[in-house]
Coordinates of C-alpha atoms in Angstrom, one line a residue:
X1 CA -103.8 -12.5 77.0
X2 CA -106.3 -11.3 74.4
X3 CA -104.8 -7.6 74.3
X4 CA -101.5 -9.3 74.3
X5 CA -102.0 -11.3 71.1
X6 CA -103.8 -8.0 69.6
X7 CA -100.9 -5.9 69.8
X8 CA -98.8 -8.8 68.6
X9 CA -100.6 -9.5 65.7
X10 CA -100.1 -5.7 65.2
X11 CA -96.5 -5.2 64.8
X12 CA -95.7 -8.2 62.4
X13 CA -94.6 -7.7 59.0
X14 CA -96.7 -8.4 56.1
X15 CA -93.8 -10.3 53.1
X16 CA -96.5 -11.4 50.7
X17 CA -97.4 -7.1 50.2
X18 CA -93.4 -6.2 49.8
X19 CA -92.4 -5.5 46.2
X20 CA -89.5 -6.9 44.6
X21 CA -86.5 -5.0 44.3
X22 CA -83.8 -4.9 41.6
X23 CA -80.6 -6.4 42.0
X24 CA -77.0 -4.5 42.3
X25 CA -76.1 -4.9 38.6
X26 CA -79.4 -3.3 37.6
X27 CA -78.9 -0.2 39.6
X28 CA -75.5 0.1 38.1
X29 CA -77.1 0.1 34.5
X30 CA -79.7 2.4 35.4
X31 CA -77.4 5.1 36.4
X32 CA -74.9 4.6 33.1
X33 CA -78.1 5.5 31.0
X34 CA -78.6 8.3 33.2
X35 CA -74.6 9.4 31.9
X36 CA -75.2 8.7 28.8
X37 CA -78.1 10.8 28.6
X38 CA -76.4 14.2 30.6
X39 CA -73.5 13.4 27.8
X40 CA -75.8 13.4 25.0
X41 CA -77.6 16.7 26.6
X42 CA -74.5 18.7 26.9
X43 CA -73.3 17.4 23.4
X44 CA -76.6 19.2 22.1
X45 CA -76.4 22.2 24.0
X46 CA -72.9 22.9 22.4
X47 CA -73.4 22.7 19.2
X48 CA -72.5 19.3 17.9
X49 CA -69.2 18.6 16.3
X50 CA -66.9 22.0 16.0
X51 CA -66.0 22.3 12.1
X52 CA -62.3 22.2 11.1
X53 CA -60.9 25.2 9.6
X54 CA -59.0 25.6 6.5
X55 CA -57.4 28.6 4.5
X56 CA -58.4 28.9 0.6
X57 CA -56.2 29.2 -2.7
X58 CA -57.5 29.9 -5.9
X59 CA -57.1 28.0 -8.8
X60 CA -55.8 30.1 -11.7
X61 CA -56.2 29.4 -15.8
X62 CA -52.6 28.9 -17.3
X63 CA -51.3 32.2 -18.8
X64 CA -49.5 32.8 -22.1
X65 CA -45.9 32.4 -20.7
X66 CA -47.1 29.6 -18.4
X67 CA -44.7 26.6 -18.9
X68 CA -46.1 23.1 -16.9
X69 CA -43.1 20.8 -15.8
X70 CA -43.4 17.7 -17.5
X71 CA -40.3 15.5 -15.1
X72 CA -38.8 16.5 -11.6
X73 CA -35.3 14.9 -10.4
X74 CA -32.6 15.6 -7.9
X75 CA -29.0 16.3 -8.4
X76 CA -26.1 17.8 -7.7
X77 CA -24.5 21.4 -8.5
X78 CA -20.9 20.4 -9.8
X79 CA -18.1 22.0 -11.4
X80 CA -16.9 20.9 -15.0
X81 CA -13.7 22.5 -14.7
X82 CA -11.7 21.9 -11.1
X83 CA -8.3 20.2 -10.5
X84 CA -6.0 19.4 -7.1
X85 CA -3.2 21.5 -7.9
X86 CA 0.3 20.1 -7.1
X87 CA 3.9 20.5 -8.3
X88 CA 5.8 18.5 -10.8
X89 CA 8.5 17.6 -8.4
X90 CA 9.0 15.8 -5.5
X91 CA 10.2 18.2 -2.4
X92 CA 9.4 19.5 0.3
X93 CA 6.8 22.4 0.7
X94 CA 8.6 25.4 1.8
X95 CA 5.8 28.4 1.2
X96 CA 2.1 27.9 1.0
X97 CA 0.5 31.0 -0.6
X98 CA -3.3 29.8 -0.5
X99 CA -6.2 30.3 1.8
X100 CA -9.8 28.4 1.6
X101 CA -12.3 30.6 -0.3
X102 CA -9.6 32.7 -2.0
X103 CA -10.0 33.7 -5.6
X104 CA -6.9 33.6 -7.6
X105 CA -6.2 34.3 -11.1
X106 CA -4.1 32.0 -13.8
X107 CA -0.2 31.9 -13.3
X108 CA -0.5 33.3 -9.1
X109 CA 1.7 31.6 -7.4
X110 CA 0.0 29.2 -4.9
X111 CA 3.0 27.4 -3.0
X112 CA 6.9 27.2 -3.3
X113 CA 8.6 23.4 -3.1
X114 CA 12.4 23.5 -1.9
X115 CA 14.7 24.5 -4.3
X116 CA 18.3 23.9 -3.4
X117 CA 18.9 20.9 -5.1
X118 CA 17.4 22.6 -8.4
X119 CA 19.6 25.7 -8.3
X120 CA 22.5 23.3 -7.7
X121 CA 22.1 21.7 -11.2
X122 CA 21.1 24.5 -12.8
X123 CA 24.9 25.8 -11.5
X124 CA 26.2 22.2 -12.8
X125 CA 24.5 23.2 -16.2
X126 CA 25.8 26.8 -16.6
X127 CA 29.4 25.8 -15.6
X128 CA 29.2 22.9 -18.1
X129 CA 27.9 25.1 -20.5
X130 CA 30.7 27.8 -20.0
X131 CA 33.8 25.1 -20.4
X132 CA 32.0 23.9 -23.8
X133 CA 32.2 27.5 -24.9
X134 CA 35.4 27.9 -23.9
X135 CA 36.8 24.6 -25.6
X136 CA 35.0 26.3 -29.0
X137 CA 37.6 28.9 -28.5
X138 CA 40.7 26.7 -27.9
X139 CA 40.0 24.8 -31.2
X140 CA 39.0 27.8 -32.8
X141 CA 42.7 29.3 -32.4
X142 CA 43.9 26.2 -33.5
X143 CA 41.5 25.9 -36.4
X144 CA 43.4 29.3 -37.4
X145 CA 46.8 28.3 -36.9
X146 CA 46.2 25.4 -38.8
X147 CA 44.9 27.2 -41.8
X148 CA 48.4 29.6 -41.7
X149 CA 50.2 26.5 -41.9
X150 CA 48.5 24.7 -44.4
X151 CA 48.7 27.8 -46.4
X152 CA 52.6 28.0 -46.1
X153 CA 52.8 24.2 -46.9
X154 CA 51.0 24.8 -50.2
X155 CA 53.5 27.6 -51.4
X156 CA 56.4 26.1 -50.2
X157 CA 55.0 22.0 -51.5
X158 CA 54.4 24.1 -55.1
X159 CA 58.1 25.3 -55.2
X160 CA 58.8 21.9 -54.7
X161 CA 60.7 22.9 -51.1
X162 CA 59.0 20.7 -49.8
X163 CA 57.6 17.0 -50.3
X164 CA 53.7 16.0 -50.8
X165 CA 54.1 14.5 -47.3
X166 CA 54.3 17.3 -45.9
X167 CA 51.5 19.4 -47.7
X168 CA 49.1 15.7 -46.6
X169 CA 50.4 16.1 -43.0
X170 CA 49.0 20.0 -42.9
X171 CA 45.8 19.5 -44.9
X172 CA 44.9 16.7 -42.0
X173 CA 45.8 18.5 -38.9
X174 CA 43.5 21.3 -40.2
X175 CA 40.5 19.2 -41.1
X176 CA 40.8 17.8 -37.6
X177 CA 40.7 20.5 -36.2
X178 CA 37.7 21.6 -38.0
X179 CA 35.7 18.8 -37.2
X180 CA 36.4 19.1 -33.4
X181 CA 35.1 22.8 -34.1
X182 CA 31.7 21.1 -35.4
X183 CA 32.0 18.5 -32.3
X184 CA 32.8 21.8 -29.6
X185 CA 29.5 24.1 -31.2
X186 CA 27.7 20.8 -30.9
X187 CA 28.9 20.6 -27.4
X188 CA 27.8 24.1 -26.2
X189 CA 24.1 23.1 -27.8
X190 CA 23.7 20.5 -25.5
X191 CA 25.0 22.5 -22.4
X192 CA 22.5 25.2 -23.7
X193 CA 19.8 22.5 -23.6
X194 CA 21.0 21.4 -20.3
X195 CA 21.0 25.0 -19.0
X196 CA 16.8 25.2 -20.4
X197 CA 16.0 21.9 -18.5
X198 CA 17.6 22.7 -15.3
X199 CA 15.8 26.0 -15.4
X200 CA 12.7 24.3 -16.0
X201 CA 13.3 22.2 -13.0
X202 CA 13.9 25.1 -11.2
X203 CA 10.5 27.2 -12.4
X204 CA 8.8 23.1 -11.9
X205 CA 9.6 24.3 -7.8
X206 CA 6.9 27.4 -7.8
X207 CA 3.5 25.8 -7.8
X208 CA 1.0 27.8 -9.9
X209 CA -2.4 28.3 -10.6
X210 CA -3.5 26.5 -14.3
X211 CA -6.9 28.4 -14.4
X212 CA -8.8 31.4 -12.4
X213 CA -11.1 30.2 -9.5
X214 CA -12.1 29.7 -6.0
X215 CA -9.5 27.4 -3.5
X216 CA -11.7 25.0 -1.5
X217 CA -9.1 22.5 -0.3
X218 CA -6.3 23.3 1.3
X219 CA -3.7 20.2 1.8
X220 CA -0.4 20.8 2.3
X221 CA 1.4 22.9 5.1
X222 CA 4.7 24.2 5.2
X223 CA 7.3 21.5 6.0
X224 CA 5.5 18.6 4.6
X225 CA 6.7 16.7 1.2
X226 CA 4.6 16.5 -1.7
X227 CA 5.0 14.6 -4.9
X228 CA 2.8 14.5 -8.4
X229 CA 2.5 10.5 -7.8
X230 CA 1.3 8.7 -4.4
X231 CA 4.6 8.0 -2.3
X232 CA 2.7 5.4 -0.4
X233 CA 3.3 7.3 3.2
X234 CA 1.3 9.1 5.3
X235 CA 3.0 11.3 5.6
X236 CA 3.8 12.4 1.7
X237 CA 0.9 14.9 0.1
X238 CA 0.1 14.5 -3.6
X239 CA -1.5 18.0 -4.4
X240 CA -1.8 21.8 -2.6
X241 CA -5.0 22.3 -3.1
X242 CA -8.4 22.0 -4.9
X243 CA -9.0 24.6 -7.5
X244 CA -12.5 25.2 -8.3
X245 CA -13.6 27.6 -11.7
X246 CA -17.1 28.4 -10.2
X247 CA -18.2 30.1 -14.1
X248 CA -18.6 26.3 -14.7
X249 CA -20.8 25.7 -12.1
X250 CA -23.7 23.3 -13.4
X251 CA -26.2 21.2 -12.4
X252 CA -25.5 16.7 -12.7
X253 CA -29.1 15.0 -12.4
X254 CA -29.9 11.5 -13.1
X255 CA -32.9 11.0 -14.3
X256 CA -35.3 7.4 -14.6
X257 CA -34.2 6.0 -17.5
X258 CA -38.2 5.6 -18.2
X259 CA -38.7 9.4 -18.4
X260 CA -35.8 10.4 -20.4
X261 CA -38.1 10.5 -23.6
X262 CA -39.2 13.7 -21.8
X263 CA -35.6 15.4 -21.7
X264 CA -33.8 17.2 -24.6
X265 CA -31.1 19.4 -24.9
X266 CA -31.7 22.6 -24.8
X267 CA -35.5 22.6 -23.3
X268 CA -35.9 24.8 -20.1
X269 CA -35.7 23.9 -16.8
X270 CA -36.2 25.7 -12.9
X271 CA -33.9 24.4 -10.3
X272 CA -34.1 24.7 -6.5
X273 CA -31.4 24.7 -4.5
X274 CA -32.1 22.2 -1.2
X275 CA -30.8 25.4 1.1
X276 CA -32.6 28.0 -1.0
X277 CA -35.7 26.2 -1.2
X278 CA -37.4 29.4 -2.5
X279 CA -35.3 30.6 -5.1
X280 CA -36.0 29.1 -8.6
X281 CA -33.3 29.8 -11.0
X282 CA -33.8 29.3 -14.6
X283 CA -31.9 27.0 -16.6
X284 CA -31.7 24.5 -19.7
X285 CA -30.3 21.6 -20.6
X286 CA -27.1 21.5 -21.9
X287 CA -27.0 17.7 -22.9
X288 CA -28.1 13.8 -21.8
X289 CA -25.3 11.8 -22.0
X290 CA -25.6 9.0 -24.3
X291 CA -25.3 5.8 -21.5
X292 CA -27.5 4.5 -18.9
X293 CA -26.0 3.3 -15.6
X294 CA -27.1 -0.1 -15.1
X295 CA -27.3 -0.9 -11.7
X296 CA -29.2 2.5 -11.2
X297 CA -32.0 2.3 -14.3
X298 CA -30.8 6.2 -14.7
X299 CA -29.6 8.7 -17.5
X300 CA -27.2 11.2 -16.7
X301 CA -28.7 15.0 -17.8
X302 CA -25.8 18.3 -17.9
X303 CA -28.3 21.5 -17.2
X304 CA -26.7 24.7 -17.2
X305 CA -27.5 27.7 -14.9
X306 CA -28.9 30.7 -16.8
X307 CA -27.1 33.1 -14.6
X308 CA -24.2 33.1 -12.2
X309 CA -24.8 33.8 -8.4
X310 CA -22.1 33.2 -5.6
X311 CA -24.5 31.5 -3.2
X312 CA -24.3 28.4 -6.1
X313 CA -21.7 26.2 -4.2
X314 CA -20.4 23.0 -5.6
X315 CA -21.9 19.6 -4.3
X316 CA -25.3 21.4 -3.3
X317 CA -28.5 19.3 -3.7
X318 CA -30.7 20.6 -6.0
X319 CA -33.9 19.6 -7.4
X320 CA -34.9 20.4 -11.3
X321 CA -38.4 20.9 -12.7
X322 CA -38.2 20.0 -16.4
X323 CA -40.8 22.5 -18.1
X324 CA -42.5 21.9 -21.5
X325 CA -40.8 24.0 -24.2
X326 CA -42.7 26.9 -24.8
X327 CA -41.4 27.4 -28.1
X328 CA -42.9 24.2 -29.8
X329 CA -46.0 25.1 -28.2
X330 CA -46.2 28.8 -28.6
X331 CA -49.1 28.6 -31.4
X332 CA -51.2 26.7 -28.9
X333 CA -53.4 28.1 -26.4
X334 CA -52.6 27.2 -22.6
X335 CA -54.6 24.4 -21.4
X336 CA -55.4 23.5 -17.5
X337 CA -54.8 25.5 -15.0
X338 CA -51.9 25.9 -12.1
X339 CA -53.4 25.2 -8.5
X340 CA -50.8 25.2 -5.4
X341 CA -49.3 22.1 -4.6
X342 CA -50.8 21.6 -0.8
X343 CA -54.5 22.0 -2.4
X344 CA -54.2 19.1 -3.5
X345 CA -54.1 15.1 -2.3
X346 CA -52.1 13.0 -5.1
X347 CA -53.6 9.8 -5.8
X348 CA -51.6 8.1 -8.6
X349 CA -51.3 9.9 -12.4
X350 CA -54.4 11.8 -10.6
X351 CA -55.8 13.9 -7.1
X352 CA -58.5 15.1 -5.3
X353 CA -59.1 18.7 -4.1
X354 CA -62.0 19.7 -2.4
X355 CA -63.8 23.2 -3.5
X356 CA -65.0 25.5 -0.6
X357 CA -68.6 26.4 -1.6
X358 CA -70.6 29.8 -0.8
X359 CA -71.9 27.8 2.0
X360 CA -68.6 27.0 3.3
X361 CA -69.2 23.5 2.7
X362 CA -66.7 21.6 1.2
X363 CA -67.3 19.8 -2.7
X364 CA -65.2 16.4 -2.9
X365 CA -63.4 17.2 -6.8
X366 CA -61.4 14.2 -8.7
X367 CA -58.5 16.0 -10.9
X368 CA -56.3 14.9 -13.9
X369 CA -52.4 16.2 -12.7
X370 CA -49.9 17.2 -15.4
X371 CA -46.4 18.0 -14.6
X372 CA -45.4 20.5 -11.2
X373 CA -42.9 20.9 -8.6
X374 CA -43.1 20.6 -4.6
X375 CA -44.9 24.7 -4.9
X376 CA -47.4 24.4 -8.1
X377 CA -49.0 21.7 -10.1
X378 CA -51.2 21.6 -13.4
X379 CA -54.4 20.6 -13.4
X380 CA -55.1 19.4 -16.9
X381 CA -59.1 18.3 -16.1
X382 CA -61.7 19.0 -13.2
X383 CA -61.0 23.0 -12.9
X384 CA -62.2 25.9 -14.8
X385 CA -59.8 28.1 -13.0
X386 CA -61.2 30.3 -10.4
X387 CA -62.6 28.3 -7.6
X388 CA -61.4 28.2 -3.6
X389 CA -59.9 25.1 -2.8
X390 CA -59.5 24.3 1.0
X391 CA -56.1 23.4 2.3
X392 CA -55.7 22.0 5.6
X393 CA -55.8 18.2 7.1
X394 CA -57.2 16.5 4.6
X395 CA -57.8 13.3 6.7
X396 CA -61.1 15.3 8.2
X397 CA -62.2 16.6 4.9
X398 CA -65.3 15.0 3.4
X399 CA -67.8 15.8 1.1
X400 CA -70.7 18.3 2.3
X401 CA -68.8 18.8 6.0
X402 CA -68.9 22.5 7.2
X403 CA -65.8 24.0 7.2
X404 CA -64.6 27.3 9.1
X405 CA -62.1 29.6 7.3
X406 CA -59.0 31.1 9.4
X407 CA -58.6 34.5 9.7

């Protein structure tokens, strides 16, 4: 029983020399600190945070012939001189001699109206005109026969072979006769005036052109009636066609009624057509129209292309950069310089742009802004001209980060 107990005694368990162990949740923390650790291991052994990279402009010093914009609107190209071309008359269209995009030339004939009626009373006219002639004659011959008789009535009245009554009788049948001669040429004027309307009416048929241009509406087919004044049917056309003189092409901008101080006629301007975004053409203000639009707060502002080009099309956006004129300010030396529009972040009447250093670390710069467009804007203070600004995503641009240039 003694060896018994012994090995007994042997095999049990000591629980007052176990230590204690940690519960589940504490394993779990143990290990995420063990993650965050590898994270922050590998993090290091790459390098840190990868720098962003940018490309560079340069800021340049305004040059002699350097003209800032001082206003930039939108607008419209328009043409001052264009008019739906249509006939005098009513009738119906029996040629149509225009095409869209055609040029045509003052007097062409654009479209012929239905003419039967017309040559009709110009026949009425020319008939009416030949029986008046004709009735001139009649009363001509009897002017003359008159005159013989009144003549013989005299001689024979003075030989007292015949009585006063009869000399009266002869002297009034010929002055009757004379004033239906005055009545009959009187006559044949107005047939002759009747003759020139009804051929007016007749020419009123052939629709022409009242100015050289470009057609860019065509309305009216063959077969279809057209008349000067709405008929009030659908099915009753009030013009040919649009007529378009594209050499008065111009440009119709309103412009903030609290700018306009910075508009006068004559002062240059760029403009950019909305599908030529890269073609500046040079022009000036023709006039600002002496009214403001009320519901709008705007002025209207006429600027006039400097030169012609067919890619101009009427009703095209375009968007004008008013520029300072140069000739009030060509005794002056230029002041600011011209930086690219993408170099820098607007903030109000000011910016920010951010210089790329030696280092290629990146110098946080506030500007003053003058005038620009959407491509270049003037940097009146905070540039020397010169210097490599960074353009890129400004949102991870700060002052004294590491930047990377693209190649």
């Amino acid at each position: 029983m003694t060896d018994k107990s012994a090995l007994l005694e042997q095999l049990r368990i000591d629980h007052s020399a176990r230590a204690p162990q940690p519960g589940p949740w504490k394993r779990w923390l143990a290990a995420g600190a063990v993650l965050l650790a590898l994270a922050a291991a590998a993090a290091a052994i790459l390098g840190g945070e990868k720098p962003p990279e940018v490309t560079t402009v340069t800021a340049r010093a305004a040059g002699p012939g350097a003209s800032a914009s001082v206003l930039d609107a939108s607008g419209y190209v328009v043409a001052r001189r264009q008019a739906t071309v249509s006939s005098k008359v009513t009738g119906k269209v029996v040629e149509v001699l225009l095409e869209e995009g055609r040029r045509v030339e003052a007097g062409q004939v654009l479209a012929r109206i239905d003419d039967v009626n017309a040559q009709a009373q110009l026949a009425l006219a020319q008939s009416q005109l030949a029986a008046a002639r004709s009735q001139l004659t009649t009363v001509q011959v009897q002017l003359a026969e008159a005159d013989r008789q009144l003549l013989r009535t005299r001689e024979l009245a003075q030989r007292k072979l015949l009585s006063q009554q009869a000399l009266d009788t002869a002297q009034a049948n010929a002055d009757g006769l004379r004033a239906q001669l005055d009545t009959a040429k009187q006559n044949i004027g107005v047939a002759e005036r009747g003759v020139t309307v009804q051929q007016r009416a007749l020419e009123d048929t052939v629709v022409r052109a009242p100015f050289a241009g470009v057609i860019t509406v065509k309305n009216a087919q063959p077969g279809e009636m057209i008349s000067p004044l709405s008929a009030g049917g659908a099915g009753t056309r009030t013009g040919i066609g649009t007529l378009v003189d594209m050499e008065s092409l111009e440009i119709e901008v309103d412009v903030n009624e609290n700018f306009i101080n910075r508009v006068q006629p004559g002062q240059p301007a760029a403009a950019r057509l909305n599908a030529y975004p890269d073609w500046e053409i040079p022009c000036t203000v023709i006039a600002v129209i002496p009214t403001a639009d009320r519901s709008k707060a705007t002025v209207k502002v006429r600027v006039g292309f400097q030169q012609k080009d067919p890619r101009i099309l009427p009703e095209m956006g375009v968007r004008v950069a008013f520029r300072e004129n140069t000739a009030e300010k060509k005794d002056q030396p230029p002041q600011g310089v011209l930086v690219p529009a993408q170099a820098v972040q607007k903030q109000g009447d000011g910016g920010v742009v951010f210089l790329v250093r030696e280092d290629l670390t990146l110098e946080r710069r506030a500007v003053k802004l003058g005038g620009g467009d959407d491509r270049e804007l003037s940097v009146l203070g905070g540039l020397s001209g010169g210097e490599r600004l960074a353009v890129g995503d400004f949102a991870q641009f700060t002052d004294g980060k590491k930047v990377k240039l693209k190649e």
